[in-house]
């Protein structure tokens, strides 16, 4: 009886906004499953060298050309279903005879690292310029807003294809072969240059709505500097739109980087890449449709899972949202 009285008299335990968000997110089965799928892709990408070592294959060795009986005279796998068997679990790449499983793992690793780097840079740029434009106002808001309008007027796909080789020439002489590291840096720079404006505009709008609130006025009266107000008052209140938009940006950057490789201006041989696998599959699909299956299905699963995760994060932050 006494324990029941104590329990009844115990004061209620308050929860922070983060705890409430996490509680709502855990109740969303779709969001939890999507998060597990996304974490699985990141895990296999990071552990690609370990999986390759345990599997006993790598994405660079041309097994079909080194071992007889794996490819026919036209360069296609001899065994059915793209050469899938107990030794090559996902089959062989037509022409080169490379292992598809390790090529896919390393391709996922490459694409996710590029997309993650671009997402982080674009988010930081949007935070700095978007919040600065919304809070400072005046000439700063006008200049940053016009910059956003100018960059959003560019046709992105055309800009990516046209300027990616130009960015690469800034690091390497055009007469020399471009190293893979330079290609990766060039892709990150080009995607970052036109990838932050949407989030920047969202953060600007959120900041404009927040800067007239009472707690901002109280911080000004107390003598807090603009930097402290932005860091302590504004930034924590724009985390919700920032995280939601970031979950949409990353898969978009993955597909864009893959499209650049597919068009031949991104990563090229022999670097394993998701987009380059699609380019090869488009050339051989009439004779070996199996090669397109694994990169295609994995790309669809990843993008759908990340988009569903973004919806779940949005709903967890704003419980009034109806999907």
PDB file of C-alpha atoms in Angstrom:
ATOM      1  CA  UNK A   1       0.000   0.000   0.000  1.00  0.00           C
ATOM      2  CA  UNK A   2       2.806   2.366   0.899  1.00  0.00           C
ATOM      3  CA  UNK A   3       4.551   1.731  -2.426  1.00  0.00           C
ATOM      4  CA  UNK A   4       1.327   2.591  -4.262  1.00  0.00           C
ATOM      5  CA  UNK A   5       1.035   5.832  -2.303  1.00  0.00           C
ATOM      6  CA  UNK A   6       4.639   6.716  -3.042  1.00  0.00           C
ATOM      7  CA  UNK A   7       4.124   5.994  -6.714  1.00  0.00           C
ATOM      8  CA  UNK A   8       1.034   8.165  -6.752  1.00  0.00           C
ATOM      9  CA  UNK A   9       2.832  10.993  -4.983  1.00  0.00           C
ATOM     10  CA  UNK A  10       5.949  10.822  -7.185  1.00  0.00           C
ATOM     11  CA  UNK A  11       6.227  13.883  -9.406  1.00  0.00           C
ATOM     12  CA  UNK A  12       5.882  13.280 -13.152  1.00  0.00           C
ATOM     13  CA  UNK A  13       9.132  12.924 -15.029  1.00  0.00           C
ATOM     14  CA  UNK A  14       9.532  15.474 -17.816  1.00  0.00           C
ATOM     15  CA  UNK A  15      10.892  14.532 -21.206  1.00  0.00           C
ATOM     16  CA  UNK A  16      13.009  16.657 -23.486  1.00  0.00           C
ATOM     17  CA  UNK A  17      11.938  17.311 -27.104  1.00  0.00           C
ATOM     18  CA  UNK A  18      14.628  14.860 -28.235  1.00  0.00           C
ATOM     19  CA  UNK A  19      13.257  12.127 -25.984  1.00  0.00           C
ATOM     20  CA  UNK A  20       9.728  12.733 -27.219  1.00  0.00           C
ATOM     21  CA  UNK A  21      10.932  12.622 -30.814  1.00  0.00           C
ATOM     22  CA  UNK A  22      12.776   9.349 -30.209  1.00  0.00           C
ATOM     23  CA  UNK A  23       9.721   7.860 -28.486  1.00  0.00           C
ATOM     24  CA  UNK A  24       7.472   8.720 -31.434  1.00  0.00           C
ATOM     25  CA  UNK A  25      10.043   7.429 -33.899  1.00  0.00           C
ATOM     26  CA  UNK A  26      10.327   4.035 -32.153  1.00  0.00           C
ATOM     27  CA  UNK A  27       6.579   3.575 -32.484  1.00  0.00           C
ATOM     28  CA  UNK A  28       6.788   4.024 -36.259  1.00  0.00           C
ATOM     29  CA  UNK A  29       7.472   0.526 -37.573  1.00  0.00           C
ATOM     30  CA  UNK A  30       8.117   1.754 -41.106  1.00  0.00           C
ATOM     31  CA  UNK A  31      10.680   4.252 -39.859  1.00  0.00           C
ATOM     32  CA  UNK A  32      12.495   1.687 -37.718  1.00  0.00           C
ATOM     33  CA  UNK A  33      12.679  -0.819 -40.585  1.00  0.00           C
ATOM     34  CA  UNK A  34      13.875   1.894 -42.975  1.00  0.00           C
ATOM     35  CA  UNK A  35      16.547   2.979 -40.480  1.00  0.00           C
ATOM     36  CA  UNK A  36      17.753  -0.633 -40.202  1.00  0.00           C
ATOM     37  CA  UNK A  37      17.958  -0.923 -44.003  1.00  0.00           C
ATOM     38  CA  UNK A  38      19.901   2.345 -44.261  1.00  0.00           C
ATOM     39  CA  UNK A  39      22.293   1.294 -41.482  1.00  0.00           C
ATOM     40  CA  UNK A  40      22.762  -2.042 -43.266  1.00  0.00           C
ATOM     41  CA  UNK A  41      23.876  -0.273 -46.453  1.00  0.00           C
ATOM     42  CA  UNK A  42      26.298   1.941 -44.551  1.00  0.00           C
ATOM     43  CA  UNK A  43      27.632  -1.102 -42.657  1.00  0.00           C
ATOM     44  CA  UNK A  44      28.340  -3.173 -45.764  1.00  0.00           C
ATOM     45  CA  UNK A  45      29.903  -0.115 -47.389  1.00  0.00           C
ATOM     46  CA  UNK A  46      32.259   0.508 -44.486  1.00  0.00           C
ATOM     47  CA  UNK A  47      33.014  -3.192 -44.062  1.00  0.00           C
ATOM     48  CA  UNK A  48      33.493  -3.857 -47.794  1.00  0.00           C
ATOM     49  CA  UNK A  49      37.245  -4.670 -47.385  1.00  0.00           C
ATOM     50  CA  UNK A  50      36.479  -7.082 -44.538  1.00  0.00           C
ATOM     51  CA  UNK A  51      33.675  -8.792 -46.457  1.00  0.00           C
ATOM     52  CA  UNK A  52      35.911  -8.998 -49.527  1.00  0.00           C
ATOM     53  CA  UNK A  53      38.679 -10.610 -47.472  1.00  0.00           C
ATOM     54  CA  UNK A  54      36.299 -13.158 -45.930  1.00  0.00           C
ATOM     55  CA  UNK A  55      34.713 -13.853 -49.322  1.00  0.00           C
ATOM     56  CA  UNK A  56      38.111 -14.349 -50.964  1.00  0.00           C
ATOM     57  CA  UNK A  57      37.502 -12.073 -53.955  1.00  0.00           C
ATOM     58  CA  UNK A  58      38.189  -8.443 -54.833  1.00  0.00           C
ATOM     59  CA  UNK A  59      36.557  -5.999 -57.274  1.00  0.00           C
ATOM     60  CA  UNK A  60      39.655  -5.487 -59.438  1.00  0.00           C
ATOM     61  CA  UNK A  61      40.813  -8.985 -60.439  1.00  0.00           C
ATOM     62  CA  UNK A  62      39.495 -10.139 -63.821  1.00  0.00           C
ATOM     63  CA  UNK A  63      38.686 -13.698 -62.863  1.00  0.00           C
ATOM     64  CA  UNK A  64      36.904 -14.456 -66.119  1.00  0.00           C
ATOM     65  CA  UNK A  65      40.053 -13.672 -68.115  1.00  0.00           C
ATOM     66  CA  UNK A  66      42.437 -15.435 -65.751  1.00  0.00           C
ATOM     67  CA  UNK A  67      40.469 -18.668 -65.408  1.00  0.00           C
ATOM     68  CA  UNK A  68      39.297 -20.569 -68.462  1.00  0.00           C
ATOM     69  CA  UNK A  69      35.716 -21.732 -68.719  1.00  0.00           C
ATOM     70  CA  UNK A  70      34.145 -18.728 -67.008  1.00  0.00           C
ATOM     71  CA  UNK A  71      33.511 -16.506 -70.052  1.00  0.00           C
ATOM     72  CA  UNK A  72      32.599 -17.519 -73.581  1.00  0.00           C
ATOM     73  CA  UNK A  73      34.200 -16.184 -76.753  1.00  0.00           C
ATOM     74  CA  UNK A  74      31.923 -13.119 -76.644  1.00  0.00           C
ATOM     75  CA  UNK A  75      32.903 -12.216 -73.099  1.00  0.00           C
ATOM     76  CA  UNK A  76      29.676 -13.313 -71.398  1.00  0.00           C
ATOM     77  CA  UNK A  77      29.500 -15.765 -68.465  1.00  0.00           C
ATOM     78  CA  UNK A  78      29.254 -19.368 -69.560  1.00  0.00           C
ATOM     79  CA  UNK A  79      27.116 -20.470 -66.633  1.00  0.00           C
ATOM     80  CA  UNK A  80      23.440 -19.398 -66.544  1.00  0.00           C
ATOM     81  CA  UNK A  81      22.123 -16.361 -64.643  1.00  0.00           C
ATOM     82  CA  UNK A  82      25.215 -14.286 -65.219  1.00  0.00           C
ATOM     83  CA  UNK A  83      27.615 -16.908 -63.890  1.00  0.00           C
ATOM     84  CA  UNK A  84      26.069 -17.195 -60.419  1.00  0.00           C
ATOM     85  CA  UNK A  85      27.392 -20.229 -58.557  1.00  0.00           C
ATOM     86  CA  UNK A  86      28.957 -21.221 -55.261  1.00  0.00           C
ATOM     87  CA  UNK A  87      32.214 -19.441 -56.107  1.00  0.00           C
ATOM     88  CA  UNK A  88      30.773 -16.202 -57.530  1.00  0.00           C
ATOM     89  CA  UNK A  89      27.621 -15.497 -55.543  1.00  0.00           C
ATOM     90  CA  UNK A  90      26.370 -12.598 -57.685  1.00  0.00           C
ATOM     91  CA  UNK A  91      27.987 -13.771 -60.910  1.00  0.00           C
ATOM     92  CA  UNK A  92      30.623 -12.190 -63.168  1.00  0.00           C
ATOM     93  CA  UNK A  93      30.794  -8.886 -64.977  1.00  0.00           C
ATOM     94  CA  UNK A  94      30.528  -9.401 -68.762  1.00  0.00           C
ATOM     95  CA  UNK A  95      33.698  -8.564 -70.667  1.00  0.00           C
ATOM     96  CA  UNK A  96      36.059  -8.221 -67.708  1.00  0.00           C
ATOM     97  CA  UNK A  97      34.975 -11.216 -65.644  1.00  0.00           C
ATOM     98  CA  UNK A  98      35.186  -9.332 -62.343  1.00  0.00           C
ATOM     99  CA  UNK A  99      33.256 -10.496 -59.297  1.00  0.00           C
ATOM    100  CA  UNK A 100      29.897  -8.683 -59.114  1.00  0.00           C
ATOM    101  CA  UNK A 101      29.423  -9.006 -55.343  1.00  0.00           C
ATOM    102  CA  UNK A 102      32.642  -7.267 -54.345  1.00  0.00           C
ATOM    103  CA  UNK A 103      32.218  -4.744 -57.154  1.00  0.00           C
ATOM    104  CA  UNK A 104      28.782  -3.866 -55.793  1.00  0.00           C
ATOM    105  CA  UNK A 105      30.027  -3.610 -52.185  1.00  0.00           C
ATOM    106  CA  UNK A 106      32.866  -1.282 -53.125  1.00  0.00           C
ATOM    107  CA  UNK A 107      30.546   0.657 -55.443  1.00  0.00           C
ATOM    108  CA  UNK A 108      28.111   1.222 -52.569  1.00  0.00           C
ATOM    109  CA  UNK A 109      31.050   2.292 -50.394  1.00  0.00           C
ATOM    110  CA  UNK A 110      32.222   4.829 -52.987  1.00  0.00           C
ATOM    111  CA  UNK A 111      28.779   6.276 -53.652  1.00  0.00           C
ATOM    112  CA  UNK A 112      27.835   6.594 -49.975  1.00  0.00           C
ATOM    113  CA  UNK A 113      31.120   8.264 -49.019  1.00  0.00           C
ATOM    114  CA  UNK A 114      30.705  10.828 -51.808  1.00  0.00           C
ATOM    115  CA  UNK A 115      27.054  11.474 -50.950  1.00  0.00           C
ATOM    116  CA  UNK A 116      27.818  11.740 -47.220  1.00  0.00           C
ATOM    117  CA  UNK A 117      30.626  14.244 -47.819  1.00  0.00           C
ATOM    118  CA  UNK A 118      28.423  16.380 -50.076  1.00  0.00           C
ATOM    119  CA  UNK A 119      25.528  16.240 -47.604  1.00  0.00           C
ATOM    120  CA  UNK A 120      27.701  17.390 -44.701  1.00  0.00           C
ATOM    121  CA  UNK A 121      29.217  20.256 -46.707  1.00  0.00           C
ATOM    122  CA  UNK A 122      25.856  21.331 -48.139  1.00  0.00           C
ATOM    123  CA  UNK A 123      24.213  21.234 -44.707  1.00  0.00           C
ATOM    124  CA  UNK A 124      26.968  23.317 -43.096  1.00  0.00           C
ATOM    125  CA  UNK A 125      26.808  25.854 -45.928  1.00  0.00           C
ATOM    126  CA  UNK A 126      23.025  26.080 -45.663  1.00  0.00           C
ATOM    127  CA  UNK A 127      23.237  26.564 -41.894  1.00  0.00           C
ATOM    128  CA  UNK A 128      25.761  29.388 -42.139  1.00  0.00           C
ATOM    129  CA  UNK A 129      24.175  31.279 -45.040  1.00  0.00           C
ATOM    130  CA  UNK A 130      20.508  30.470 -44.414  1.00  0.00           C
ATOM    131  CA  UNK A 131      20.466  31.381 -40.727  1.00  0.00           C
ATOM    132  CA  UNK A 132      22.691  34.410 -41.323  1.00  0.00           C
ATOM    133  CA  UNK A 133      20.335  35.694 -44.025  1.00  0.00           C
ATOM    134  CA  UNK A 134      17.251  35.174 -41.866  1.00  0.00           C
ATOM    135  CA  UNK A 135      18.646  36.665 -38.680  1.00  0.00           C
ATOM    136  CA  UNK A 136      20.815  39.521 -39.935  1.00  0.00           C
ATOM    137  CA  UNK A 137      18.340  40.655 -42.613  1.00  0.00           C
ATOM    138  CA  UNK A 138      18.941  43.819 -44.614  1.00  0.00           C
ATOM    139  CA  UNK A 139      21.798  43.771 -47.098  1.00  0.00           C
ATOM    140  CA  UNK A 140      22.962  40.334 -45.907  1.00  0.00           C
ATOM    141  CA  UNK A 141      19.554  38.795 -46.540  1.00  0.00           C
ATOM    142  CA  UNK A 142      19.308  40.473 -49.949  1.00  0.00           C
ATOM    143  CA  UNK A 143      22.781  39.343 -51.069  1.00  0.00           C
ATOM    144  CA  UNK A 144      22.402  35.744 -49.871  1.00  0.00           C
ATOM    145  CA  UNK A 145      18.856  35.429 -51.232  1.00  0.00           C
ATOM    146  CA  UNK A 146      19.945  36.673 -54.662  1.00  0.00           C
ATOM    147  CA  UNK A 147      22.854  34.211 -54.613  1.00  0.00           C
ATOM    148  CA  UNK A 148      20.425  31.385 -53.871  1.00  0.00           C
ATOM    149  CA  UNK A 149      18.108  32.529 -56.672  1.00  0.00           C
ATOM    150  CA  UNK A 150      21.027  32.705 -59.099  1.00  0.00           C
ATOM    151  CA  UNK A 151      22.334  29.229 -58.290  1.00  0.00           C
ATOM    152  CA  UNK A 152      18.863  27.685 -58.376  1.00  0.00           C
ATOM    153  CA  UNK A 153      18.383  29.112 -61.876  1.00  0.00           C
ATOM    154  CA  UNK A 154      21.171  26.889 -63.234  1.00  0.00           C
ATOM    155  CA  UNK A 155      20.013  23.694 -64.976  1.00  0.00           C
ATOM    156  CA  UNK A 156      21.649  21.307 -62.541  1.00  0.00           C
ATOM    157  CA  UNK A 157      22.161  18.219 -64.694  1.00  0.00           C
ATOM    158  CA  UNK A 158      23.661  20.259 -67.523  1.00  0.00           C
ATOM    159  CA  UNK A 159      25.856  22.142 -65.056  1.00  0.00           C
ATOM    160  CA  UNK A 160      27.124  18.891 -63.531  1.00  0.00           C
ATOM    161  CA  UNK A 161      28.040  17.377 -66.897  1.00  0.00           C
ATOM    162  CA  UNK A 162      29.608  20.555 -68.272  1.00  0.00           C
ATOM    163  CA  UNK A 163      31.603  21.732 -65.264  1.00  0.00           C
ATOM    164  CA  UNK A 164      32.847  18.461 -63.786  1.00  0.00           C
ATOM    165  CA  UNK A 165      35.690  18.118 -66.355  1.00  0.00           C
ATOM    166  CA  UNK A 166      36.511  21.812 -65.880  1.00  0.00           C
ATOM    167  CA  UNK A 167      36.851  21.410 -62.104  1.00  0.00           C
ATOM    168  CA  UNK A 168      39.127  18.386 -62.633  1.00  0.00           C
ATOM    169  CA  UNK A 169      41.459  20.429 -64.855  1.00  0.00           C
ATOM    170  CA  UNK A 170      42.034  22.833 -61.955  1.00  0.00           C
ATOM    171  CA  UNK A 171      43.916  20.056 -60.143  1.00  0.00           C
ATOM    172  CA  UNK A 172      45.476  18.040 -62.992  1.00  0.00           C
ATOM    173  CA  UNK A 173      46.889  18.938 -66.396  1.00  0.00           C
ATOM    174  CA  UNK A 174      44.340  17.927 -69.085  1.00  0.00           C
ATOM    175  CA  UNK A 175      47.067  15.985 -70.902  1.00  0.00           C
ATOM    176  CA  UNK A 176      47.607  13.746 -67.875  1.00  0.00           C
ATOM    177  CA  UNK A 177      45.369  11.011 -66.557  1.00  0.00           C
ATOM    178  CA  UNK A 178      43.124  12.244 -63.743  1.00  0.00           C
ATOM    179  CA  UNK A 179      43.662  10.304 -60.479  1.00  0.00           C
ATOM    180  CA  UNK A 180      40.626   8.817 -58.760  1.00  0.00           C
ATOM    181  CA  UNK A 181      41.064  11.083 -55.734  1.00  0.00           C
ATOM    182  CA  UNK A 182      40.855  14.173 -57.946  1.00  0.00           C
ATOM    183  CA  UNK A 183      37.721  12.833 -59.629  1.00  0.00           C
ATOM    184  CA  UNK A 184      36.111  12.253 -56.233  1.00  0.00           C
ATOM    185  CA  UNK A 185      37.020  15.761 -55.040  1.00  0.00           C
ATOM    186  CA  UNK A 186      35.683  17.249 -58.286  1.00  0.00           C
ATOM    187  CA  UNK A 187      32.366  15.417 -57.925  1.00  0.00           C
ATOM    188  CA  UNK A 188      32.033  16.561 -54.309  1.00  0.00           C
ATOM    189  CA  UNK A 189      32.742  20.201 -55.233  1.00  0.00           C
ATOM    190  CA  UNK A 190      30.282  20.255 -58.145  1.00  0.00           C
ATOM    191  CA  UNK A 191      27.468  18.569 -56.205  1.00  0.00           C
ATOM    192  CA  UNK A 192      28.100  20.786 -53.182  1.00  0.00           C
ATOM    193  CA  UNK A 193      28.042  23.994 -55.266  1.00  0.00           C
ATOM    194  CA  UNK A 194      24.446  23.360 -56.372  1.00  0.00           C
ATOM    195  CA  UNK A 195      23.244  21.196 -53.499  1.00  0.00           C
ATOM    196  CA  UNK A 196      22.773  23.530 -50.520  1.00  0.00           C
ATOM    197  CA  UNK A 197      20.284  26.139 -51.753  1.00  0.00           C
ATOM    198  CA  UNK A 198      17.015  24.341 -50.967  1.00  0.00           C
ATOM    199  CA  UNK A 199      18.013  23.738 -47.358  1.00  0.00           C
ATOM    200  CA  UNK A 200      19.418  27.260 -47.134  1.00  0.00           C
ATOM    201  CA  UNK A 201      16.101  28.743 -48.201  1.00  0.00           C
ATOM    202  CA  UNK A 202      14.221  26.535 -45.708  1.00  0.00           C
ATOM    203  CA  UNK A 203      16.494  27.605 -42.838  1.00  0.00           C
ATOM    204  CA  UNK A 204      16.185  31.257 -43.853  1.00  0.00           C
ATOM    205  CA  UNK A 205      12.398  31.027 -43.677  1.00  0.00           C
ATOM    206  CA  UNK A 206      12.478  29.248 -40.323  1.00  0.00           C
ATOM    207  CA  UNK A 207      14.880  31.865 -38.938  1.00  0.00           C
ATOM    208  CA  UNK A 208      12.687  34.732 -40.131  1.00  0.00           C
ATOM    209  CA  UNK A 209       9.792  33.218 -38.184  1.00  0.00           C
ATOM    210  CA  UNK A 210      11.902  32.720 -35.064  1.00  0.00           C
ATOM    211  CA  UNK A 211      13.777  36.010 -34.821  1.00  0.00           C
ATOM    212  CA  UNK A 212      10.681  37.931 -33.682  1.00  0.00           C
ATOM    213  CA  UNK A 213       9.858  35.453 -30.906  1.00  0.00           C
ATOM    214  CA  UNK A 214       9.996  36.469 -27.247  1.00  0.00           C
ATOM    215  CA  UNK A 215      13.007  34.329 -26.316  1.00  0.00           C
ATOM    216  CA  UNK A 216      15.083  35.959 -29.070  1.00  0.00           C
ATOM    217  CA  UNK A 217      14.082  39.417 -27.868  1.00  0.00           C
ATOM    218  CA  UNK A 218      14.961  38.389 -24.324  1.00  0.00           C
ATOM    219  CA  UNK A 219      18.388  37.215 -25.455  1.00  0.00           C
ATOM    220  CA  UNK A 220      18.990  40.557 -27.194  1.00  0.00           C
ATOM    221  CA  UNK A 221      17.951  42.500 -24.098  1.00  0.00           C
ATOM    222  CA  UNK A 222      20.301  40.423 -21.949  1.00  0.00           C
ATOM    223  CA  UNK A 223      23.193  41.586 -24.140  1.00  0.00           C
ATOM    224  CA  UNK A 224      23.866  38.319 -25.976  1.00  0.00           C
ATOM    225  CA  UNK A 225      25.925  38.678 -29.152  1.00  0.00           C
ATOM    226  CA  UNK A 226      24.421  37.753 -32.547  1.00  0.00           C
ATOM    227  CA  UNK A 227      26.751  34.728 -32.730  1.00  0.00           C
ATOM    228  CA  UNK A 228      25.562  33.483 -29.339  1.00  0.00           C
ATOM    229  CA  UNK A 229      21.907  34.002 -30.286  1.00  0.00           C
ATOM    230  CA  UNK A 230      22.387  32.070 -33.525  1.00  0.00           C
ATOM    231  CA  UNK A 231      24.305  29.274 -31.815  1.00  0.00           C
ATOM    232  CA  UNK A 232      22.273  28.937 -28.614  1.00  0.00           C
ATOM    233  CA  UNK A 233      18.769  30.055 -29.571  1.00  0.00           C
ATOM    234  CA  UNK A 234      18.196  29.735 -33.313  1.00  0.00           C
ATOM    235  CA  UNK A 235      20.213  26.673 -34.287  1.00  0.00           C
ATOM    236  CA  UNK A 236      18.551  24.259 -31.797  1.00  0.00           C
ATOM    237  CA  UNK A 237      15.137  25.357 -33.081  1.00  0.00           C
ATOM    238  CA  UNK A 238      15.891  24.604 -36.741  1.00  0.00           C
ATOM    239  CA  UNK A 239      17.262  21.097 -36.160  1.00  0.00           C
ATOM    240  CA  UNK A 240      13.963  19.531 -37.226  1.00  0.00           C
ATOM    241  CA  UNK A 241      13.782  20.902 -40.814  1.00  0.00           C
ATOM    242  CA  UNK A 242      17.542  20.513 -41.143  1.00  0.00           C
ATOM    243  CA  UNK A 243      17.538  16.776 -40.326  1.00  0.00           C
ATOM    244  CA  UNK A 244      14.455  16.064 -42.409  1.00  0.00           C
ATOM    245  CA  UNK A 245      15.873  17.817 -45.464  1.00  0.00           C
ATOM    246  CA  UNK A 246      19.242  16.105 -45.002  1.00  0.00           C
ATOM    247  CA  UNK A 247      17.558  12.693 -45.147  1.00  0.00           C
ATOM    248  CA  UNK A 248      16.160  13.658 -48.545  1.00  0.00           C
ATOM    249  CA  UNK A 249      19.401  15.207 -49.792  1.00  0.00           C
ATOM    250  CA  UNK A 250      21.681  12.201 -49.250  1.00  0.00           C
ATOM    251  CA  UNK A 251      19.840   9.682 -51.499  1.00  0.00           C
ATOM    252  CA  UNK A 252      19.458  12.427 -54.095  1.00  0.00           C
ATOM    253  CA  UNK A 253      23.222  12.927 -54.103  1.00  0.00           C
ATOM    254  CA  UNK A 254      23.729   9.145 -54.400  1.00  0.00           C
ATOM    255  CA  UNK A 255      21.576   8.961 -57.525  1.00  0.00           C
ATOM    256  CA  UNK A 256      23.130  12.125 -58.984  1.00  0.00           C
ATOM    257  CA  UNK A 257      26.678  10.807 -58.513  1.00  0.00           C
ATOM    258  CA  UNK A 258      25.577   7.516 -60.081  1.00  0.00           C
ATOM    259  CA  UNK A 259      24.065   9.412 -63.017  1.00  0.00           C
ATOM    260  CA  UNK A 260      27.353  11.255 -63.604  1.00  0.00           C
ATOM    261  CA  UNK A 261      29.255   7.955 -63.747  1.00  0.00           C
ATOM    262  CA  UNK A 262      26.555   6.538 -66.027  1.00  0.00           C
ATOM    263  CA  UNK A 263      27.059   9.476 -68.396  1.00  0.00           C
ATOM    264  CA  UNK A 264      30.821   8.947 -68.393  1.00  0.00           C
ATOM    265  CA  UNK A 265      31.878  12.150 -66.596  1.00  0.00           C
ATOM    266  CA  UNK A 266      32.069  10.713 -63.075  1.00  0.00           C
ATOM    267  CA  UNK A 267      34.198   7.856 -61.815  1.00  0.00           C
ATOM    268  CA  UNK A 268      35.623   5.576 -64.485  1.00  0.00           C
ATOM    269  CA  UNK A 269      37.492   2.278 -64.722  1.00  0.00           C
ATOM    270  CA  UNK A 270      38.748   0.587 -62.666  1.00  0.00           C
ATOM    271  CA  UNK A 271      37.156   2.335 -59.664  1.00  0.00           C
ATOM    272  CA  UNK A 272      34.097   0.369 -58.456  1.00  0.00           C
ATOM    273  CA  UNK A 273      31.057   2.606 -58.620  1.00  0.00           C
ATOM    274  CA  UNK A 274      27.300   2.135 -58.509  1.00  0.00           C
ATOM    275  CA  UNK A 275      26.688   4.349 -61.542  1.00  0.00           C
ATOM    276  CA  UNK A 276      29.403   2.707 -63.630  1.00  0.00           C
ATOM    277  CA  UNK A 277      27.748  -0.670 -63.018  1.00  0.00           C
ATOM    278  CA  UNK A 278      24.537   0.762 -64.508  1.00  0.00           C
ATOM    279  CA  UNK A 279      26.514   1.991 -67.524  1.00  0.00           C
ATOM    280  CA  UNK A 280      27.922  -1.500 -68.089  1.00  0.00           C
ATOM    281  CA  UNK A 281      24.510  -3.083 -67.548  1.00  0.00           C
ATOM    282  CA  UNK A 282      22.969  -0.789 -70.175  1.00  0.00           C
ATOM    283  CA  UNK A 283      25.469  -2.125 -72.717  1.00  0.00           C
ATOM    284  CA  UNK A 284      25.018  -5.838 -71.986  1.00  0.00           C
ATOM    285  CA  UNK A 285      21.399  -6.143 -70.846  1.00  0.00           C
ATOM    286  CA  UNK A 286      20.284  -7.803 -74.090  1.00  0.00           C
ATOM    287  CA  UNK A 287      22.658 -10.717 -73.546  1.00  0.00           C
ATOM    288  CA  UNK A 288      23.002 -10.693 -69.744  1.00  0.00           C
ATOM    289  CA  UNK A 289      20.044  -9.122 -67.937  1.00  0.00           C
ATOM    290  CA  UNK A 290      21.215 -10.597 -64.619  1.00  0.00           C
ATOM    291  CA  UNK A 291      24.077  -8.112 -64.279  1.00  0.00           C
ATOM    292  CA  UNK A 292      21.577  -5.228 -64.000  1.00  0.00           C
ATOM    293  CA  UNK A 293      19.539  -6.969 -61.300  1.00  0.00           C
ATOM    294  CA  UNK A 294      21.773  -6.575 -58.245  1.00  0.00           C
ATOM    295  CA  UNK A 295      22.831  -2.901 -58.610  1.00  0.00           C
ATOM    296  CA  UNK A 296      19.316  -1.945 -59.734  1.00  0.00           C
ATOM    297  CA  UNK A 297      17.486  -3.642 -56.874  1.00  0.00           C
ATOM    298  CA  UNK A 298      19.957  -2.416 -54.269  1.00  0.00           C
ATOM    299  CA  UNK A 299      19.655   1.178 -55.529  1.00  0.00           C
ATOM    300  CA  UNK A 300      15.840   1.058 -55.418  1.00  0.00           C
ATOM    301  CA  UNK A 301      15.826  -0.414 -51.896  1.00  0.00           C
ATOM    302  CA  UNK A 302      18.293   2.176 -50.623  1.00  0.00           C
ATOM    303  CA  UNK A 303      16.493   5.206 -52.082  1.00  0.00           C
ATOM    304  CA  UNK A 304      13.033   4.030 -50.970  1.00  0.00           C
ATOM    305  CA  UNK A 305      14.282   3.222 -47.462  1.00  0.00           C
ATOM    306  CA  UNK A 306      15.968   6.607 -47.089  1.00  0.00           C
ATOM    307  CA  UNK A 307      12.877   8.485 -48.324  1.00  0.00           C
ATOM    308  CA  UNK A 308      10.660   6.550 -45.898  1.00  0.00           C
ATOM    309  CA  UNK A 309      13.154   7.316 -43.142  1.00  0.00           C
ATOM    310  CA  UNK A 310      12.882  11.009 -43.980  1.00  0.00           C
ATOM    311  CA  UNK A 311       9.076  10.823 -43.722  1.00  0.00           C
ATOM    312  CA  UNK A 312       9.341   9.073 -40.350  1.00  0.00           C
ATOM    313  CA  UNK A 313      11.815  11.625 -38.999  1.00  0.00           C
ATOM    314  CA  UNK A 314       9.512  14.437 -40.124  1.00  0.00           C
ATOM    315  CA  UNK A 315       6.516  12.813 -38.413  1.00  0.00           C
ATOM    316  CA  UNK A 316       8.534  12.204 -35.237  1.00  0.00           C
ATOM    317  CA  UNK A 317       9.522  15.875 -35.018  1.00  0.00           C
ATOM    318  CA  UNK A 318       6.034  17.120 -35.884  1.00  0.00           C
ATOM    319  CA  UNK A 319       3.323  14.751 -34.553  1.00  0.00           C
ATOM    320  CA  UNK A 320       0.586  16.931 -36.124  1.00  0.00           C
ATOM    321  CA  UNK A 321       1.797  15.950 -39.596  1.00  0.00           C
ATOM    322  CA  UNK A 322      -0.478  13.468 -41.329  1.00  0.00           C
ATOM    323  CA  UNK A 323       1.331  11.290 -43.873  1.00  0.00           C
TER     324      UNK A 323
END
